Coordinates of C-alpha atoms in Angstrom, one line a residue:
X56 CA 85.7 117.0 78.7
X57 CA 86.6 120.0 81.1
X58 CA 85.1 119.6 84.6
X59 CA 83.6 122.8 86.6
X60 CA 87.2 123.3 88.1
X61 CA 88.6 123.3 84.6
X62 CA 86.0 126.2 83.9
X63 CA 87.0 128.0 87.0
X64 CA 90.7 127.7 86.2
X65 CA 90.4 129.2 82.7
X66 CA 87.7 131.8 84.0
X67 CA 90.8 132.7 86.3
X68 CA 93.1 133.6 83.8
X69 CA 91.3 136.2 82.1
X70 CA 91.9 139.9 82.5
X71 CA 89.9 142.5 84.6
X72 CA 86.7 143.1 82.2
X73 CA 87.8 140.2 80.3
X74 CA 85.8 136.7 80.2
X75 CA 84.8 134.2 77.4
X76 CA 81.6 134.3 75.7
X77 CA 78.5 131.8 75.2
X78 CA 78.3 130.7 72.1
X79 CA 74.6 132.7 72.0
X80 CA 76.7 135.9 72.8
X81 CA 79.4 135.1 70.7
X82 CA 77.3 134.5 67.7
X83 CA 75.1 137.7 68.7
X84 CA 78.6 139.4 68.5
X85 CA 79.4 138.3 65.1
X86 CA 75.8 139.1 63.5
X87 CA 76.0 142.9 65.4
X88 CA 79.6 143.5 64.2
X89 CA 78.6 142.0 60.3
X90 CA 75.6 144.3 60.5
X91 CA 77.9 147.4 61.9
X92 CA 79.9 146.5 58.4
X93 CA 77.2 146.3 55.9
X94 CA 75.8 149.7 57.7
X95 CA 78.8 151.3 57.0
X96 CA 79.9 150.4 53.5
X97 CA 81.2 146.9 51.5
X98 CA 85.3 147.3 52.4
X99 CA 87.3 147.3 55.6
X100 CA 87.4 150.7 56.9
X101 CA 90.2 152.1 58.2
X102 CA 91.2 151.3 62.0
X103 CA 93.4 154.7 62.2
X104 CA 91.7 157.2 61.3
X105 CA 94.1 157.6 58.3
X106 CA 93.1 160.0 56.1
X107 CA 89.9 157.6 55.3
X108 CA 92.5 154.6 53.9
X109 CA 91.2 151.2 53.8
X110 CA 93.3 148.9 56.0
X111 CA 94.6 147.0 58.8
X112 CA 98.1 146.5 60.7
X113 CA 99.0 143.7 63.3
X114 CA 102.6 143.8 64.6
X115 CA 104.2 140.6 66.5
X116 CA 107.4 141.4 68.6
X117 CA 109.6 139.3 71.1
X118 CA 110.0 141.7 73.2
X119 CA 113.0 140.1 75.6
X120 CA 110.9 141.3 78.7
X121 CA 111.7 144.6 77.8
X122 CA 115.3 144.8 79.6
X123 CA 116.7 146.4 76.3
X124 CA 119.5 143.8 74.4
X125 CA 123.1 144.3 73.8
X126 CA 125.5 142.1 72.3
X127 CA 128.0 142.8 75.4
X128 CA 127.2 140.5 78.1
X129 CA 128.5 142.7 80.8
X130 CA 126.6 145.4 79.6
X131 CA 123.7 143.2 79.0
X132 CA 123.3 141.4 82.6
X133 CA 123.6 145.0 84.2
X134 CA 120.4 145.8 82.2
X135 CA 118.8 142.8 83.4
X136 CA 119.5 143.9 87.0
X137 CA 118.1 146.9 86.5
X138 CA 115.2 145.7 85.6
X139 CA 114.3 144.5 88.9
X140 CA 113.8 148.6 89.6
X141 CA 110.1 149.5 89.0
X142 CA 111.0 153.0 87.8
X143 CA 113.6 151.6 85.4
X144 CA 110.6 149.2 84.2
X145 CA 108.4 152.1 84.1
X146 CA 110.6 154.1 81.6
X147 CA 111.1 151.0 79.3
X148 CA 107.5 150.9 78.9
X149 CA 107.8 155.0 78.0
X150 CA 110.6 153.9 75.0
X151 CA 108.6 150.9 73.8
X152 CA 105.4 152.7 73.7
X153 CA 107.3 155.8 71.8
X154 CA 109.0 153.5 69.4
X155 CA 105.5 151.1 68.7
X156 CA 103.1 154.6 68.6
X157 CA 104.1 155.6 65.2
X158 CA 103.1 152.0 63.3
X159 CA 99.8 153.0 64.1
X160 CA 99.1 149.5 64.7
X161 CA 95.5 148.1 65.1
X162 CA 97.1 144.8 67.2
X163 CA 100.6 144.0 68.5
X164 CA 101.3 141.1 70.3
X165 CA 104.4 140.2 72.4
X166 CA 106.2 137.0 73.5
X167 CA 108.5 137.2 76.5
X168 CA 106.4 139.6 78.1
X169 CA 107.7 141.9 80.8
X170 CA 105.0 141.6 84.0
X171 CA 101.5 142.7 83.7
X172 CA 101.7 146.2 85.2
X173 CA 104.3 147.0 82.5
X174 CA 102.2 145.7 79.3
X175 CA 99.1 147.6 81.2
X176 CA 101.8 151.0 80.9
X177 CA 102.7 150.5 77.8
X178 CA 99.4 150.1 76.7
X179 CA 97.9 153.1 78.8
X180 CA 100.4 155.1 76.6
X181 CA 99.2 153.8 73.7
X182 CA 95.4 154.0 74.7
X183 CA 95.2 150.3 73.7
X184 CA 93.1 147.7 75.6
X185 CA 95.9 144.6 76.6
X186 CA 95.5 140.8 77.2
X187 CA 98.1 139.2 79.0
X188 CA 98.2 135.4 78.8
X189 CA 100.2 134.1 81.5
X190 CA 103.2 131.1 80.4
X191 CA 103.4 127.6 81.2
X192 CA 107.1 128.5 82.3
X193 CA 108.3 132.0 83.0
X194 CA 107.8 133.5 79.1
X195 CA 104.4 135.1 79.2
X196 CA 102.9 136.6 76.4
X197 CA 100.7 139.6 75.8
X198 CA 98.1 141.4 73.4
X199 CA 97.1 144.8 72.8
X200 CA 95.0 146.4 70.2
X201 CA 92.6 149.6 69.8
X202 CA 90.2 147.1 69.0
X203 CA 87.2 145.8 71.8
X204 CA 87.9 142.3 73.0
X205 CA 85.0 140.0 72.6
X206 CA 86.7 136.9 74.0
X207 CA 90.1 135.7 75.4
X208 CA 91.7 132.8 76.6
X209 CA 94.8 131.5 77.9
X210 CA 96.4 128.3 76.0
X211 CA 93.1 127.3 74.8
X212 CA 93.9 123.5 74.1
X213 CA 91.1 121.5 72.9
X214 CA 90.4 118.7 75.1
X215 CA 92.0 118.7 78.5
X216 CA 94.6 120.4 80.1
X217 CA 98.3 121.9 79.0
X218 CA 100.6 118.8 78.8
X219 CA 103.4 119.8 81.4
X220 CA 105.9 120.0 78.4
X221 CA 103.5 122.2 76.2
X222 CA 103.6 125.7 75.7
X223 CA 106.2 126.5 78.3
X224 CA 106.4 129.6 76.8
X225 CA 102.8 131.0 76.0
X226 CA 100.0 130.9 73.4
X227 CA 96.9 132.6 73.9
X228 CA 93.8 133.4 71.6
X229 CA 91.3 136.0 71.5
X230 CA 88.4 137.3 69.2
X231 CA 88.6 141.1 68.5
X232 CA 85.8 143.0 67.0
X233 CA 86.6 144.6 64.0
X234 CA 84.8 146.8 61.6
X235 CA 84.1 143.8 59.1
X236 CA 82.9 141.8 62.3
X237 CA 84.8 139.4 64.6
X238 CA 88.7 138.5 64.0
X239 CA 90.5 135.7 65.5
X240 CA 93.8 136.0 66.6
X241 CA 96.6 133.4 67.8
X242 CA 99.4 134.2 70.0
X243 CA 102.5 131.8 70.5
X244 CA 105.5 131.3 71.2
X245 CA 107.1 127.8 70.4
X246 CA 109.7 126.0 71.8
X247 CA 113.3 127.0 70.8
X248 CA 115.2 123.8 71.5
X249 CA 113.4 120.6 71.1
X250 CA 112.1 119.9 67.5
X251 CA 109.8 117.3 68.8
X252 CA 107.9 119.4 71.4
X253 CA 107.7 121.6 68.8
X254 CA 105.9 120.0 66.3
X255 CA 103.6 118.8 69.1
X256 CA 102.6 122.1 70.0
X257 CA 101.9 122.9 66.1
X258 CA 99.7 119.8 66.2
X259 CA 97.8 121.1 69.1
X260 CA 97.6 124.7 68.1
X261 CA 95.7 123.4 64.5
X262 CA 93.3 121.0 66.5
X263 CA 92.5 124.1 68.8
X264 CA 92.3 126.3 65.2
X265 CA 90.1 123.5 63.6
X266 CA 87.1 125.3 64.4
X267 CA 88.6 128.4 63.6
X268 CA 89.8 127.9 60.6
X269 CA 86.4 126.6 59.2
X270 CA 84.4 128.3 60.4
X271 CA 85.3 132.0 58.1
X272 CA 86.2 134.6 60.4
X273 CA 89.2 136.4 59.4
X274 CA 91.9 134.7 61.2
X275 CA 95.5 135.9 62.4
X276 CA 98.0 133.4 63.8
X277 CA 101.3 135.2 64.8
X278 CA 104.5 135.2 67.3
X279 CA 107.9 133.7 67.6
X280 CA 107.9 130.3 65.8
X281 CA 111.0 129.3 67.1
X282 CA 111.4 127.5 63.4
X283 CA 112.3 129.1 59.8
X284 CA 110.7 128.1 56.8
X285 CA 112.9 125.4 56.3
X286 CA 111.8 123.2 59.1
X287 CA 109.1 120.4 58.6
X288 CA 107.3 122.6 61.2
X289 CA 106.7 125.1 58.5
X290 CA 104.4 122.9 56.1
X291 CA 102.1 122.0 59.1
X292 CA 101.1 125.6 58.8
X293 CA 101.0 125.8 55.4
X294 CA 99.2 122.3 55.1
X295 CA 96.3 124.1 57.5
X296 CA 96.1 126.9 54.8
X297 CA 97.5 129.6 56.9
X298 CA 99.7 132.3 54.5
X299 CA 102.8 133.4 56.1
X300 CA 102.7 137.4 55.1
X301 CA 105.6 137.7 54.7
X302 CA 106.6 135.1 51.9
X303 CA 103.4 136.5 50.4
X304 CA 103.8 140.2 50.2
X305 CA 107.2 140.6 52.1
X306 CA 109.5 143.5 51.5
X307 CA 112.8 144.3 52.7
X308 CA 115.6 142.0 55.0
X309 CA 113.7 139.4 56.4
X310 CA 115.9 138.6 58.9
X311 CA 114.2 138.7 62.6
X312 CA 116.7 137.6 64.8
X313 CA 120.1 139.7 64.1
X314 CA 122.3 137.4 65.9
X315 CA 126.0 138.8 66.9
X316 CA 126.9 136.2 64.4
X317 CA 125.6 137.1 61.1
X318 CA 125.7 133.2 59.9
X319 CA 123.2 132.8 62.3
X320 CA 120.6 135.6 61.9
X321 CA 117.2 134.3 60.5
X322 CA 113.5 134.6 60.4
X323 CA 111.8 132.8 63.1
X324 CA 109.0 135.6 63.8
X325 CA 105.8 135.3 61.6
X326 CA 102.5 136.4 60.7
X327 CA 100.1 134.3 59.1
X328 CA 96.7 134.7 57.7
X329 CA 93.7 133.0 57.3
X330 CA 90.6 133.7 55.3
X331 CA 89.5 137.4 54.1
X332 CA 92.7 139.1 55.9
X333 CA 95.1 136.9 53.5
X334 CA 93.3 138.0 50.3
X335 CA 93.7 141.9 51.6
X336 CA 97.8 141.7 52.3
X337 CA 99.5 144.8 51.1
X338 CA 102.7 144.7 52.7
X339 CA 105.1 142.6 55.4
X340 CA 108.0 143.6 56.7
X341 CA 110.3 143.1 59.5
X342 CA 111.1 146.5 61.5
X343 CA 115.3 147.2 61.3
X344 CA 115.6 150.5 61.9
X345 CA 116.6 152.2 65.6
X346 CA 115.3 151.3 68.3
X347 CA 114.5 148.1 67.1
X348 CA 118.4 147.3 65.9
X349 CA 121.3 148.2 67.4
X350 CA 123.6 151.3 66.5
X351 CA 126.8 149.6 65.8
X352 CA 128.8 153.2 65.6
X353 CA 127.5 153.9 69.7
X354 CA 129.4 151.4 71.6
X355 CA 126.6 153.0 74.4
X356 CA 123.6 152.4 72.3
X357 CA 120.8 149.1 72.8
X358 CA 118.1 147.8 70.7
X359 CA 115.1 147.0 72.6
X360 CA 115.0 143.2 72.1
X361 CA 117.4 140.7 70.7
X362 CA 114.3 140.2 68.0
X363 CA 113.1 142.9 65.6
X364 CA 109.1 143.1 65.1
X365 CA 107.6 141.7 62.3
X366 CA 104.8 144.3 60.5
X367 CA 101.7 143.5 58.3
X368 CA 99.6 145.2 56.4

């Protein structure tokens, strides 16, 4: 049972303009934003204002704080020291918001956050609305989307408070409204290291998602899993009856972390769905070309992460 402090706390953590809803005014939300769908007509308009098409894009990229990643580790920790200059900061937040402007996403999220004020630039530029979750460690994570946000909360565990050990990087949930009516989405970031920590936060995440998951609201759960699709951690997921997009309607390399060592690249970035959403996928795809990977012919050039997105449709 959380205590009034608890409900301060939590209060605390959200955004300017942002709190969490009574269940009265969430479920007031739902029935306006069903009603606002049925108005209009039976499918899920577009989000875009695409040429009238019918769909919706949600983009989940570690973004490495936004330094910009090179394989040279000179070159690299001289980036990192720049970073501690604001107007450096502020025209990293120019290039990501250049290269993410053309997916003409409807929701991005982003582990290893760079600081508030940057995500709020980036999003500015983007003419997004943002949700930053603060970490339990020093990865935060961050959401922004065209879309208006009903609800938001910061490591939402169901009973009690964030085990010291949990979520020391971030995970953060928030209900956007949508066209169709309200849409739950789950950001995280798991732990890269320790298997066992791991699969504990997985086991918290689905009892936090229990509700969720039942109760039919189109549902996204994506971020940096920290796991492939060969760890046991994988199956929790699929057990819940979350579809990972991209085994579902995936095209193209999968490969989201293009380590220096090809024998080591792999897909630990994921998007899954839940409900209505993972009936409608078109396409998944991770995002390789420049900025997002590195030009190996300019000894100069950087990617902007060490990750590369991961897009779905």
């Amino acid at each position: 049972m959380r205590t009034t402090t608890d409900r301060s706390k939590k209060r605390q953590l959200q955004p300017a303009g942002q709190r969490l809803l009574s269940r009265r005014d969430f479920l007031r939300a739902a029935v306006l934003g069903s009603a606002a769908s049925l108005a209009g007509c039976g499918r899920f308009k577009t989000l875009t204002g695409g040429h009238g098409a019918a769909r919706f894009r949600t983009v989940t990229y570690n973004v490495y704080a936004c330094y910009g990643w090179l394989p040279d580790a000179e070159k690299f920790k001289q980036r990192r020291a720049a970073a501690k200059d604001k107007q450096v900061m502020a025209g990293m937040a120019a290039r990501f918001a250049e290269a993410l402007r053309p997916l003409h996403a409807d929701l991005i999220t982003f582990q290893e956050s760079p600081p508030e004020w940057v995500v709020a630039e980036i999003a500015s530029r983007l003419q997004y609305r943002h949700v930053f979750f603060p970490s339990g460690g020093s990865w935060p994570g961050a959401l922004l989307t065209r879309l208006e946000v009903i609800e938001s909360a910061n490591c939402p565990i169901a009973e009690g408070q964030r085990p010291k050990d949990l979520f020391t990087r971030h995970w953060g949930r928030a209900v956007l409204r949508s066209p169709s009516g309200p849409l739950v989405v789950h950001s995280l970031h798991l732990h890269p290291q320790d298997d066992a920590i791991r699969t504990r936060e997985v086991t918290e995440v689905l009892r936090a998602m229990r509700s969720d998951l039942a109760g039919g609201l189109p549902l996204i759960l994506q971020g940096d899993f920290n796991h492939t699709d060969a760890n046991p951690e994988y199956q929790m997921w699929v057990a819940a009856g979350l579809v990972d997009t991209f085994r579902a309607a995936g095209k193209g390399l999968e490969i989201t972390i293009p380590n220096p060592n090809p024998k080591e690249a792999k897909r630990i970035d994921f998007i899954w769905a839940h409900g209505a959403f993972s009936k409608r996928l078109r396409e998944s795809r991770v995002l390789s070309d420049r900025p997002f990977s590195l030009d190996r012919n300019d000894p100069d050039a950087f990617a902007l992460s060490d990750h590369r997105p991961v897009m779905a449709t």
